[in-house]
mmCIF file of C-alpha atoms in Angstrom:
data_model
loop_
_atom_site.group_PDB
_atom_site.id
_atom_site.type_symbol
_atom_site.label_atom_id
_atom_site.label_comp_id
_atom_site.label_asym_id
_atom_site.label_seq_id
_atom_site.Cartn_x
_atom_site.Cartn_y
_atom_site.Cartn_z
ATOM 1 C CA UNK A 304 127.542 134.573 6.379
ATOM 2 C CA UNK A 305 126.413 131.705 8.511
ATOM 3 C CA UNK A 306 127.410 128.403 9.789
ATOM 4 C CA UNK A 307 126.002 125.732 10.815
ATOM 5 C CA UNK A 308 126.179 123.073 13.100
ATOM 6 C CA UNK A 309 124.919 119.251 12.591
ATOM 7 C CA UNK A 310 122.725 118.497 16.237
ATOM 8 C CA UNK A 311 124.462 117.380 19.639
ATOM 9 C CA UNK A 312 121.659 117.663 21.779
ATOM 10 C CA UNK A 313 118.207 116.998 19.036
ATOM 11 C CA UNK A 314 116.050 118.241 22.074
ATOM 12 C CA UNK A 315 117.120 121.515 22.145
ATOM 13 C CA UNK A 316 117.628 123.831 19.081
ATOM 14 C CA UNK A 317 117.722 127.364 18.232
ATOM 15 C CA UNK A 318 117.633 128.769 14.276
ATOM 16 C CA UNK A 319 120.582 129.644 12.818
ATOM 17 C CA UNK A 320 119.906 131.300 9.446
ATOM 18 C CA UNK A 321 116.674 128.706 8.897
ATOM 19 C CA UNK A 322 119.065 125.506 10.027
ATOM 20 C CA UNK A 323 118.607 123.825 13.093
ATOM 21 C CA UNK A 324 121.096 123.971 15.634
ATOM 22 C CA UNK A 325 121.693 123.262 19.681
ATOM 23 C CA UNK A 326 121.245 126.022 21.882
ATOM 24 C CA UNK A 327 123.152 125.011 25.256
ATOM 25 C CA UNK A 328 121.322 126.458 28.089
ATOM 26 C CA UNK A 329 121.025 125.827 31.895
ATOM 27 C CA UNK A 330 123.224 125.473 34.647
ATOM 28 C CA UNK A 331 126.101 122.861 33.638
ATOM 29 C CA UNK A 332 125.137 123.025 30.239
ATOM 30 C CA UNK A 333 125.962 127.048 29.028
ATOM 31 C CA UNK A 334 127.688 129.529 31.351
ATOM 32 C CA UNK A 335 125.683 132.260 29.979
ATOM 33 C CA UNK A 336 122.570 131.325 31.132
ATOM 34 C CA UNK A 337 121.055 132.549 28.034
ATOM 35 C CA UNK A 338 122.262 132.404 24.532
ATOM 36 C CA UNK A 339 120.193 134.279 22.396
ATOM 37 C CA UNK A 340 120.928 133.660 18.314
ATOM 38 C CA UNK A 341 120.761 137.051 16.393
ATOM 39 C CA UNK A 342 120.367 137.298 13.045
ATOM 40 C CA UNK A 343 123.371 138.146 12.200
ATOM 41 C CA UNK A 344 125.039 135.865 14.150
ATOM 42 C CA UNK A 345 127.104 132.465 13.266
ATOM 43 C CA UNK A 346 127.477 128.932 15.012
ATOM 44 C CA UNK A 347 130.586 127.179 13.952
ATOM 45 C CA UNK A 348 131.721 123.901 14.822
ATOM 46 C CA UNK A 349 135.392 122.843 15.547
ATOM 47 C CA UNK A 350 137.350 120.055 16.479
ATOM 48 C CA UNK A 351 140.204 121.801 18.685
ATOM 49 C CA UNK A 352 143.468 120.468 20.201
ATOM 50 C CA UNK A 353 143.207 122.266 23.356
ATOM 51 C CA UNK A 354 146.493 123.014 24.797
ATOM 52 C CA UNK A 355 145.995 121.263 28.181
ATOM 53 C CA UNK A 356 143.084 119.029 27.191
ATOM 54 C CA UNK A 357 143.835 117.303 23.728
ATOM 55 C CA UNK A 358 141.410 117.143 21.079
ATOM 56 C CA UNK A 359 137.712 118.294 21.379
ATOM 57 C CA UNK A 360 134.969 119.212 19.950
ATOM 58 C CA UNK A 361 133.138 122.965 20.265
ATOM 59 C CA UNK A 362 130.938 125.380 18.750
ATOM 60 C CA UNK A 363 132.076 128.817 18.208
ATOM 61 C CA UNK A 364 129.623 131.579 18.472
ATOM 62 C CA UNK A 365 130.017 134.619 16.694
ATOM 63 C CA UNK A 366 128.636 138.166 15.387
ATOM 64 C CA UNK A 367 129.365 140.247 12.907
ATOM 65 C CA UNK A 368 128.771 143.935 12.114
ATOM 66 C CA UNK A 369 129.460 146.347 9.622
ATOM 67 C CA UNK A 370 129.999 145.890 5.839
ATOM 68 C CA UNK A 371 130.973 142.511 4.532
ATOM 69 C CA UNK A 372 133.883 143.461 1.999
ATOM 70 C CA UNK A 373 135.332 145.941 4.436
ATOM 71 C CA UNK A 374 138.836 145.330 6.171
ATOM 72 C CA UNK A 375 137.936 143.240 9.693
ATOM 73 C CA UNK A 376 138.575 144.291 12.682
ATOM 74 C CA UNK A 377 139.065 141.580 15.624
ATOM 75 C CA UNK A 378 137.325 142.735 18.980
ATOM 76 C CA UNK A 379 137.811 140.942 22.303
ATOM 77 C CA UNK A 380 137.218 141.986 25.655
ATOM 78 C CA UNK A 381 137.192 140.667 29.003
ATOM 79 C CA UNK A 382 135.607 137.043 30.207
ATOM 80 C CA UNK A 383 132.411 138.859 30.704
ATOM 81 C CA UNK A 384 132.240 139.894 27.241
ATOM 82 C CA UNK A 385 130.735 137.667 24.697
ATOM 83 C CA UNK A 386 130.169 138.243 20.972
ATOM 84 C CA UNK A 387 127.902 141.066 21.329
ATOM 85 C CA UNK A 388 130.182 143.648 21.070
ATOM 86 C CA UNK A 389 127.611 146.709 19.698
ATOM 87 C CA UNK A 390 124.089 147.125 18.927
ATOM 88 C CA UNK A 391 123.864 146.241 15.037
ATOM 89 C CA UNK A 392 121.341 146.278 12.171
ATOM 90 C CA UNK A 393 120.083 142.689 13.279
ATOM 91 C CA UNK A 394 120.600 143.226 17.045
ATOM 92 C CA UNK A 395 119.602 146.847 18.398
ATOM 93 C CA UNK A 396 120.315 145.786 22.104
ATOM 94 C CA UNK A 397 123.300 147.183 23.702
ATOM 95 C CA UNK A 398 126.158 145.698 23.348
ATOM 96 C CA UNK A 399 129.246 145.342 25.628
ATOM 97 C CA UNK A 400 131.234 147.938 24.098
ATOM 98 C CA UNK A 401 128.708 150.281 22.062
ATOM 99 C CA UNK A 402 131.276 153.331 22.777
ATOM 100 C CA UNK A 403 133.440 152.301 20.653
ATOM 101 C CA UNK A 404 131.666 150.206 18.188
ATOM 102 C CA UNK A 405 129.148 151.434 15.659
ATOM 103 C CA UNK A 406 128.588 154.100 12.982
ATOM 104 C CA UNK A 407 131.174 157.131 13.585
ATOM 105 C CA UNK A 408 132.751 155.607 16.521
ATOM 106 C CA UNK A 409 136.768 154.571 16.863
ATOM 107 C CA UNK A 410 135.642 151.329 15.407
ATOM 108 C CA UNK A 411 133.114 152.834 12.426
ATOM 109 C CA UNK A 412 131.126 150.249 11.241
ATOM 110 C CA UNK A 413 130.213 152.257 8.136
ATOM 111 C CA UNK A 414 134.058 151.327 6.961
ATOM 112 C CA UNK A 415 135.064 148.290 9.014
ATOM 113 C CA UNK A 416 133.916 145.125 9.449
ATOM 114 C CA UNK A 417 134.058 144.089 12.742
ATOM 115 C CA UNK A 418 134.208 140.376 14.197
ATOM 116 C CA UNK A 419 133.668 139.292 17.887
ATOM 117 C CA UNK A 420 132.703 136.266 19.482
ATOM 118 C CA UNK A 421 131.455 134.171 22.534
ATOM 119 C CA UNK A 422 134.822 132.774 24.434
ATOM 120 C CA UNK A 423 135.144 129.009 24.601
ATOM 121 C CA UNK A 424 133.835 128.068 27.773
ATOM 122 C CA UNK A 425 131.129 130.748 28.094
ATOM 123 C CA UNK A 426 129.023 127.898 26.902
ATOM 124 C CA UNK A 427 129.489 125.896 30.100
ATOM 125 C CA UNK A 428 129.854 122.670 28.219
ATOM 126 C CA UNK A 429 133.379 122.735 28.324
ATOM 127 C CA UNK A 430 135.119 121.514 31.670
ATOM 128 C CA UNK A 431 138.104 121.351 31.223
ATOM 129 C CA UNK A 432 141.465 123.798 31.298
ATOM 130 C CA UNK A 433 140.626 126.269 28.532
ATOM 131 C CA UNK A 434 143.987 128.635 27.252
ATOM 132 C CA UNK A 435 144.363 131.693 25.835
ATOM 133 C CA UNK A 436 146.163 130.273 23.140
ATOM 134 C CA UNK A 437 143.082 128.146 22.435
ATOM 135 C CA UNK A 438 140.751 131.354 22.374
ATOM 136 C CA UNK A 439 142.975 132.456 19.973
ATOM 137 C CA UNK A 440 143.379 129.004 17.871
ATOM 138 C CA UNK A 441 139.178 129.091 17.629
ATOM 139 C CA UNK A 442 139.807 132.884 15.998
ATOM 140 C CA UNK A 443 142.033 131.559 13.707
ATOM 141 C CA UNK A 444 139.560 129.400 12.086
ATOM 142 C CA UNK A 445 137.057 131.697 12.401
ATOM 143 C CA UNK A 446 138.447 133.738 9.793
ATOM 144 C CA UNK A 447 139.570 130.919 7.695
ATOM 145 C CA UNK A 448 135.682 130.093 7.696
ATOM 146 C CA UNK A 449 134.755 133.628 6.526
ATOM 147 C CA UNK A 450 137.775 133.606 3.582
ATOM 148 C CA UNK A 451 139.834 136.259 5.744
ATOM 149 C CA UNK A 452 143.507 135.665 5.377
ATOM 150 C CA UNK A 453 144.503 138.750 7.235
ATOM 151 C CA UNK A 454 142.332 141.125 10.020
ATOM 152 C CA UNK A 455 143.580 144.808 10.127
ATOM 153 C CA UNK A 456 143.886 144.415 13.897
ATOM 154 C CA UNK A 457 142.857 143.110 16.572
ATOM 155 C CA UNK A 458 141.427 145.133 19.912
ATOM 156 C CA UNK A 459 141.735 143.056 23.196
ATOM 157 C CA UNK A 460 140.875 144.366 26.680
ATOM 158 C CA UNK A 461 141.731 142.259 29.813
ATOM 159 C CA UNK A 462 141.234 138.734 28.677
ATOM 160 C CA UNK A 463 140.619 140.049 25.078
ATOM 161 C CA UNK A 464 143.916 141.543 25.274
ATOM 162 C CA UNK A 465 145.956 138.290 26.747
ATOM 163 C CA UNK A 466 144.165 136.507 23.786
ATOM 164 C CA UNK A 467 145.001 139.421 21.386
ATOM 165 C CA UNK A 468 149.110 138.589 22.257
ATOM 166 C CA UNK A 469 148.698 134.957 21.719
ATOM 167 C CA UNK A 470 146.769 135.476 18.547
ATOM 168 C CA UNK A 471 149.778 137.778 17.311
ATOM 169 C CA UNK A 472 152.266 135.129 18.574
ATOM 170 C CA UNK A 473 150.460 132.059 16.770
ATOM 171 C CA UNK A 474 148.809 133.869 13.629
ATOM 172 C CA UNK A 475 150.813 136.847 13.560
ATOM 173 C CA UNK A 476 151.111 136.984 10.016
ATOM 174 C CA UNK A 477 147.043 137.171 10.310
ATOM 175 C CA UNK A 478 147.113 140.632 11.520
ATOM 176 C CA UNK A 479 148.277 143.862 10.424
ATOM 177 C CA UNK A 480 147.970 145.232 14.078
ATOM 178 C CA UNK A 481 147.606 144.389 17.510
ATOM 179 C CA UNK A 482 145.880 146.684 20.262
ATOM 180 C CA UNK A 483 146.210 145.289 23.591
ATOM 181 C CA UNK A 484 144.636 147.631 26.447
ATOM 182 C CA UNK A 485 145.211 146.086 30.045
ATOM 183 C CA UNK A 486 146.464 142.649 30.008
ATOM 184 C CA UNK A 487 149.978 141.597 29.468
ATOM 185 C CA UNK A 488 151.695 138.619 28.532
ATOM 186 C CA UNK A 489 151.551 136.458 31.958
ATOM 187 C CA UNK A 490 148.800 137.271 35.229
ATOM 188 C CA UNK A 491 150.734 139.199 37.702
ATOM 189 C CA UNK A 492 150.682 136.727 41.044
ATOM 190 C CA UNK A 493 148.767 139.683 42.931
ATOM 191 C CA UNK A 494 145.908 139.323 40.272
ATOM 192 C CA UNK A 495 145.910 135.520 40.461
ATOM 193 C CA UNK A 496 145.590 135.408 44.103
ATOM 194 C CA UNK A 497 142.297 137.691 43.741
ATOM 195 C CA UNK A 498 140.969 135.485 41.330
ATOM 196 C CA UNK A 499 141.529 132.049 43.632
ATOM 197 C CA UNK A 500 139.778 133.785 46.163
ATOM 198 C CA UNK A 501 136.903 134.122 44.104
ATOM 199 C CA UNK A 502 137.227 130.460 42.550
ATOM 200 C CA UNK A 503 137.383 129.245 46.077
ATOM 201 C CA UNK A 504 133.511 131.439 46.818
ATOM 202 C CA UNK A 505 131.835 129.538 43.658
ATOM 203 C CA UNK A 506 133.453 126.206 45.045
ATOM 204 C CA UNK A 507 131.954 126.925 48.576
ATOM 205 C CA UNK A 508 128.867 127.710 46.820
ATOM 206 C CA UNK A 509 128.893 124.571 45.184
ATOM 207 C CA UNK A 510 129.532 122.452 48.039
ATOM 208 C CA UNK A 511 126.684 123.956 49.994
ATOM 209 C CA UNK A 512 124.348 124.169 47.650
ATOM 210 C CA UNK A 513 124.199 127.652 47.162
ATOM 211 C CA UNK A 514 126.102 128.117 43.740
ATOM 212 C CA UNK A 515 124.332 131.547 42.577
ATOM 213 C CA UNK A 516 125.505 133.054 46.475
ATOM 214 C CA UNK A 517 129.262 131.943 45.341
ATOM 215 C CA UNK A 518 129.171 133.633 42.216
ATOM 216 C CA UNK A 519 127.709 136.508 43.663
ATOM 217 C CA UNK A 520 130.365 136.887 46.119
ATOM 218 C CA UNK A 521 133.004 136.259 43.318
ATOM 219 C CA UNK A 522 131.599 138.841 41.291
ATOM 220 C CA UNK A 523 131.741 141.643 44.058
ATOM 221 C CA UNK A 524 135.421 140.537 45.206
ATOM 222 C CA UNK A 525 135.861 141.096 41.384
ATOM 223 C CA UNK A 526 134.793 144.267 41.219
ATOM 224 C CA UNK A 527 137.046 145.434 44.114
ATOM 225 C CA UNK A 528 139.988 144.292 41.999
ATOM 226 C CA UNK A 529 138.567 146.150 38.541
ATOM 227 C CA UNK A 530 137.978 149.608 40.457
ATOM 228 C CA UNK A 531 140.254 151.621 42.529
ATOM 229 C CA UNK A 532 140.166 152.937 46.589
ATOM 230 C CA UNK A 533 140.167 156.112 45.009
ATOM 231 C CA UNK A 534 136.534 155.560 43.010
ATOM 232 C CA UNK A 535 135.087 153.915 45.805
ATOM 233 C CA UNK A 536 136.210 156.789 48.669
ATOM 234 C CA UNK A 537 134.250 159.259 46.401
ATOM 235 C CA UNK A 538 131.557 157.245 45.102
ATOM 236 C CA UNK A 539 130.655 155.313 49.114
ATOM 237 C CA UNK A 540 132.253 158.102 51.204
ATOM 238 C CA UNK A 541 129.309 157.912 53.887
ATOM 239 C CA UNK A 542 129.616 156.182 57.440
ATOM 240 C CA UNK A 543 128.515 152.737 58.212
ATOM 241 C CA UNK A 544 124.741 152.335 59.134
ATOM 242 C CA UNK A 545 123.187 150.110 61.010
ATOM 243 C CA UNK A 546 120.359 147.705 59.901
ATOM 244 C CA UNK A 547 118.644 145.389 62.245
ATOM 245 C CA UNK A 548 121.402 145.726 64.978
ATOM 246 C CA UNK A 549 123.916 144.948 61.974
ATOM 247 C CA UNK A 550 126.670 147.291 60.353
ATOM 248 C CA UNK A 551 126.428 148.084 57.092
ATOM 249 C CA UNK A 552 128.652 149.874 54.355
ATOM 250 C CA UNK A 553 128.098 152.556 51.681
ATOM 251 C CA UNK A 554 129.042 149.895 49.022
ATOM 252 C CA UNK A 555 127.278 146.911 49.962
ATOM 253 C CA UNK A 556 124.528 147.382 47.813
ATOM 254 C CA UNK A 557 126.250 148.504 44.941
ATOM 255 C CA UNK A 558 128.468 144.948 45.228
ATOM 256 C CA UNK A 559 125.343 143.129 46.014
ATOM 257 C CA UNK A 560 123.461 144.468 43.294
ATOM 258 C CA UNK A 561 126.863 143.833 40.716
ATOM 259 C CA UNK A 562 126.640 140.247 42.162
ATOM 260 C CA UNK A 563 123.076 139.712 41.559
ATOM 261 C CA UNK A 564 123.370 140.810 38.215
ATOM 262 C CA UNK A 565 125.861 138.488 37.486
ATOM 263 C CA UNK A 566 124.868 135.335 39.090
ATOM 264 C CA UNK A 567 121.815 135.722 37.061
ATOM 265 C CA UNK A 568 123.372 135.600 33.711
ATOM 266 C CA UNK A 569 126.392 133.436 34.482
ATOM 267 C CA UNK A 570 126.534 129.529 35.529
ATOM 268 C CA UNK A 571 129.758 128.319 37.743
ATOM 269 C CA UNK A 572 131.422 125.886 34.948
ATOM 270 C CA UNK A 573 131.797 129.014 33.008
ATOM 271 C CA UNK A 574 133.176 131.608 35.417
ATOM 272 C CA UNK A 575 135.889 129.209 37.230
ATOM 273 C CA UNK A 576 137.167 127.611 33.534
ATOM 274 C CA UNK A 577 137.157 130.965 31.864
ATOM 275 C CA UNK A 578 138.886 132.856 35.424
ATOM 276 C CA UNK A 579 141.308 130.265 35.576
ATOM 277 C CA UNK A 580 142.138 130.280 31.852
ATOM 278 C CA UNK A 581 143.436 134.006 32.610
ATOM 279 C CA UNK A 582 146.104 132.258 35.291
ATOM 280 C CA UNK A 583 146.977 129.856 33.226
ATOM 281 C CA UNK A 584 148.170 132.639 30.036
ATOM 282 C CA UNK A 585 151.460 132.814 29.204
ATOM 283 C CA UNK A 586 152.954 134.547 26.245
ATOM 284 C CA UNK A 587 156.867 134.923 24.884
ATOM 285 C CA UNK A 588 156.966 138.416 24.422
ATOM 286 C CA UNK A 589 159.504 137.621 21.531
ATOM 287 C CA UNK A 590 157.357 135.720 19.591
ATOM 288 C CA UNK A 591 155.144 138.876 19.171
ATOM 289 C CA UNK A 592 156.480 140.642 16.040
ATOM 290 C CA UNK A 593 153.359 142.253 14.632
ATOM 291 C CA UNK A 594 152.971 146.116 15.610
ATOM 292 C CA UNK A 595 151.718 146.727 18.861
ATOM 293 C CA UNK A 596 149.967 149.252 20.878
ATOM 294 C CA UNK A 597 149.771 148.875 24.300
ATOM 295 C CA UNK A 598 147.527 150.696 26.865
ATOM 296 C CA UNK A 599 148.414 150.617 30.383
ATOM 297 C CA UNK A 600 145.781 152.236 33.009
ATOM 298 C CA UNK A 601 148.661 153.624 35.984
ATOM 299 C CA UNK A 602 145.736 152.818 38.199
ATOM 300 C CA UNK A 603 144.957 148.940 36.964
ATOM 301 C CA UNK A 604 145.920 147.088 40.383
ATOM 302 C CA UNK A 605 145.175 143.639 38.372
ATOM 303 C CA UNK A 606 147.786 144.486 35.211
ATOM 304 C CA UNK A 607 150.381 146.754 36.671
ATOM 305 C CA UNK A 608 151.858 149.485 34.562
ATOM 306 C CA UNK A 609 155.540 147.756 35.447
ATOM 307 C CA UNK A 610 154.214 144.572 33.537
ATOM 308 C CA UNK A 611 153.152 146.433 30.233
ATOM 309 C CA UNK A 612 156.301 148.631 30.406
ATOM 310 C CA UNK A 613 158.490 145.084 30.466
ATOM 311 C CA UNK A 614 156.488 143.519 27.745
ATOM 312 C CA UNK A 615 156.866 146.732 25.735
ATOM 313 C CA UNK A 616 160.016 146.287 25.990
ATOM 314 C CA UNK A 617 160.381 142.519 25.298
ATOM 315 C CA UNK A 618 157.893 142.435 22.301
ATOM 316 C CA UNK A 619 159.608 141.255 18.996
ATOM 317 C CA UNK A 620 158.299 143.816 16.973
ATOM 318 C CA UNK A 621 157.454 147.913 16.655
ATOM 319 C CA UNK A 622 155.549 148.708 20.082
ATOM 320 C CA UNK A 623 154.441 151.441 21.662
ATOM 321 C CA UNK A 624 152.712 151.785 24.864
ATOM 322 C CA UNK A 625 150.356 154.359 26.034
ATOM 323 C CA UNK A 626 149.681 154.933 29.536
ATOM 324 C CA UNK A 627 146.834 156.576 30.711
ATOM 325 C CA UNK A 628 145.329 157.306 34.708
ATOM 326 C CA UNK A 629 141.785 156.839 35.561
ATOM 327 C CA UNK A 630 139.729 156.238 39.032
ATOM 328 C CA UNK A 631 138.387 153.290 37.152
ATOM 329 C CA UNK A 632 141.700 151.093 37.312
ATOM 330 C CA UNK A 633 141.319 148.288 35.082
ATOM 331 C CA UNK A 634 137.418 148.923 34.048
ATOM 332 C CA UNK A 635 139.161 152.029 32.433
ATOM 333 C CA UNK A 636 138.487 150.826 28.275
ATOM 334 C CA UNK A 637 134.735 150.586 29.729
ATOM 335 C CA UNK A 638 134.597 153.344 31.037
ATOM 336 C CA UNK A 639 137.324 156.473 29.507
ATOM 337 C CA UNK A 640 135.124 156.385 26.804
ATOM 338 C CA UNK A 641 136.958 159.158 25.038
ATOM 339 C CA UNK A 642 140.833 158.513 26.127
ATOM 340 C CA UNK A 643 140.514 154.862 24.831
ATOM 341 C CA UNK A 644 138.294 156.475 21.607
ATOM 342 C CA UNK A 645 141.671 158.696 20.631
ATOM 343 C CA UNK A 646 144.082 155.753 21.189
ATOM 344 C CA UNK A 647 142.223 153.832 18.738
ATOM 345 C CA UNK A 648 141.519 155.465 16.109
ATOM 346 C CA UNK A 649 145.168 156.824 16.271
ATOM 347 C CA UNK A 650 146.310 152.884 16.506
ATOM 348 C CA UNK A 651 143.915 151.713 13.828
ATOM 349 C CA UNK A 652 144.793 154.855 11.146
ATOM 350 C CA UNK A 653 148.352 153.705 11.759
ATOM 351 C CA UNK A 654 147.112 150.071 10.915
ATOM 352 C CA UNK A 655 145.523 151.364 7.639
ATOM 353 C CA UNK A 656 148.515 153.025 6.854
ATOM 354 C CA UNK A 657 150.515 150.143 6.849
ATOM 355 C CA UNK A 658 148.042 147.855 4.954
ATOM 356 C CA UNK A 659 148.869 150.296 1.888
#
C-alpha cells in the first residue's frame, strides 16, 4: 500500500508508487542526508499537534515487509534507526536490524507483517521540540492509514523503546503487546548529561563553521556511552603511540572512523531535535496497562537496570522484565544477536497466544 503526498517543495521530487512526491535532502532540509524511496515504501502526510509545538504539518516515511494480511508487528529502534528495519523483497540492502527481521528470524516475515518507519525529525525539516509521545501519535495514524485497528506488538529499542511505552500509554488498546528492550519511562539524568555534551559539540560546530566536525565528535562521545570499559579494555588494550610528536590511543580511530560515518549520513537539525526529544520523554508508568516485556542490559550505563526494575514495577499492567549482561551495554539488542532472538520470540508467542 502506498501514500501519497500533494508537493511542498515542486523542485524536488522522488516517485512514490508512480506519484510525485518531495524528497527533502541537504543539510537543513533532511537529517538523513539521503532518503532513498524503496519500492515498498510509503510517504504519508499528517497534520500533527505536537506536544510542545502545536499543530504542524509532516510527512511520515515508512516500510513495510512481510505478507500484507498477516498480524503487524511494530518495530522501532534507536534515533539512528530509520524505517529500514531488514533487507526485503523490494529493498535487498541491509537493514538496521536484519538479525532479527526477515524469513525464519524472531520477527519471521514469512508470518508477520512487519511495520517500521523514519522518526519525525530524521527529515531535518522539523525544528522544533519533537516528543516521544508525538513519534508515537504519527504511528497511530499510520495504522489507521493501512486499516490496522490493532498491531500484535510492538518492539522498541532505546528510543524505539521510550516510544514503544508512550504508544502503549496513548493507543494501548492498539496493541496486544509491548516489548521494550533498553529504555524506560523517563532519561536517567546521567544519560541526559552525556547527551548535552554532545548537543553542545554540534552547536560548537555550528558556530564555527565546522558542523560535520561537531557531529563527529557527538557521535564518538556517543559511542562511549552505548559500549562499556569492559569492551573497550579488550577490544583497545594496547599503549598509547605517538604520531608526529602527538599521543595517540588504541580507540581513536575506531571513534573517528564511527564519527565519520555518521556525519556523513546525518545533518545537525536532525541529531540535536531527535537527541533532545529522548530528554524530553516522560511516561506514567500507570498509564501502561498492555502486557509488557522488558529487557534490561545489567551493563547499559545510559538505561540503568534500577530504572527498568522500578518501571516494572510501576507499569499498570502484566510485566515482566528480563535482564540480561553483555560487554556491549546498551548496543546489546544490536549486537546479542541470539539472547535478544530467544526473548522475542518467547515475548511475541506469548502475544499470539493472547490474540486467540
Amino acid at each position: 500500500m502506498s501514500f501519497h503526498l500533494a508537493p511542498a517543495h515542486p523542485d524536488v521530487h522522488d516517485l512514490v508508487g508512480g506519484t510525485s512526491v518531495p524528497m527533502l535532502s541537504g543539510e537543513g532540509r533532511s537529517g538523513l542526508k539521503s532518503l532513498p524511496q524503496g519500492p515498498g515504501g510509503f510517504t504519508l502526510p499528517l497534520e500533527l499537534a505536537l506536544r510542545h509545538a502545536g499543530p504542524r504539518r509532516v510527512v511520515v516515511r515508512g516500510e513495510l515487509l512481510g505478507l500484507a494480511d498477516a498480524p503487524l508487528v511494530i518495530v522501532a529502534g534507536g534515533i539512528s534507526a530509520g524505517r529500514h528495519a531488514a533487507a526485503g523483497r523490494d529493498d535487498a540492502t541491509p537493514g538496521w536490524w536484519d538479525a532479527q527481521v526477515g524469513p525464519g528470524r524472531a520477527i519471521d516475515t514469512r508470518r508477520l507483517r512487519v511495520l517500521a518507519i523514519d522518526w519525525l525529525g530524521a527529515d531535518g525539516a522539523l525544528d522544533v521540540p519533537i516528543d516521544s509521545a508525538d513519534q508515537a501519535d504519527a504511528l497511530a495514524a499510520v495504522l489507521d492509514a493501512l486499516g490496522v485497528g490493532r498491531a500484535l506488538a510492538f518492539i522498541g529499542a532505546s528510543y524505539g523503546a521510550m516510544v514503544g511505552l508512550q504508544f502503549a500509554a496513548r493507543h494501548g488498546d492498539r496493541i496486544e503487546r509491548l516489548v521494550a528492550i533498553s529504555g524506560a519511562h523517563r532519561a536517567h539524568p546521567y544519560a541526559s548529561a552525556w547527551r548535552a555534551l554532545q548537543r553542545q559539540c554540534v552547536a560548537l560546530g555550528r558556530s564555527e563553521g565546522a558542523v560535520s566536525r561537531g557531529l563527529a565528535l557527538a557521535r564518538q562521545f556517543a559511542m562511549l556511552s552505548y559500549r562499556t570499559p569492559e569492551e573497550f579494555g579488550e577490544r583497545f588494550d594496547a599503549p598509547p603511540a605517538l604520531h608526529d610528536g602527538v599521543a595517540r590511543c588504541a580507540a581513536e580511530d575506531y571513534l573517528a572512523h564511527c564519527g565519520q560515518r555518521y556525519a556523513a549520513r546525518w545533518t545537525s537539525t536532525a541529531f540535536l531535535r531527535l537527541s533532545e526529544s529522548i530528554d524530553l520523554h516522560r511516561v506514567d508508568p500507570a498509564a501502561v496497562r498492555v502486557p509488557t516485556t522488558v529487557v534490561a542490559i545489567e551493563e547499559d550505563r545510559l538505561v540503568p537496570l534500577a530504572d527498568l526494575q522500578q518501571l516494572v514495577e510501576t507499569l499498570g499492567g502484566p510485566a515482566t522484565l528480563r535482564p540480561l549482561r553483555s560487554r556491549y551495554g546498551h548496543d546489546a539488542f544490536l549486537k546479542e544477536d541470539a539472547a535478544i532472538a530467544r526473548l522475542l520470540t518467547e515475548a511475541l508467542a506469548a502475544a499470539e497466544g493472547g490474540a486467540k
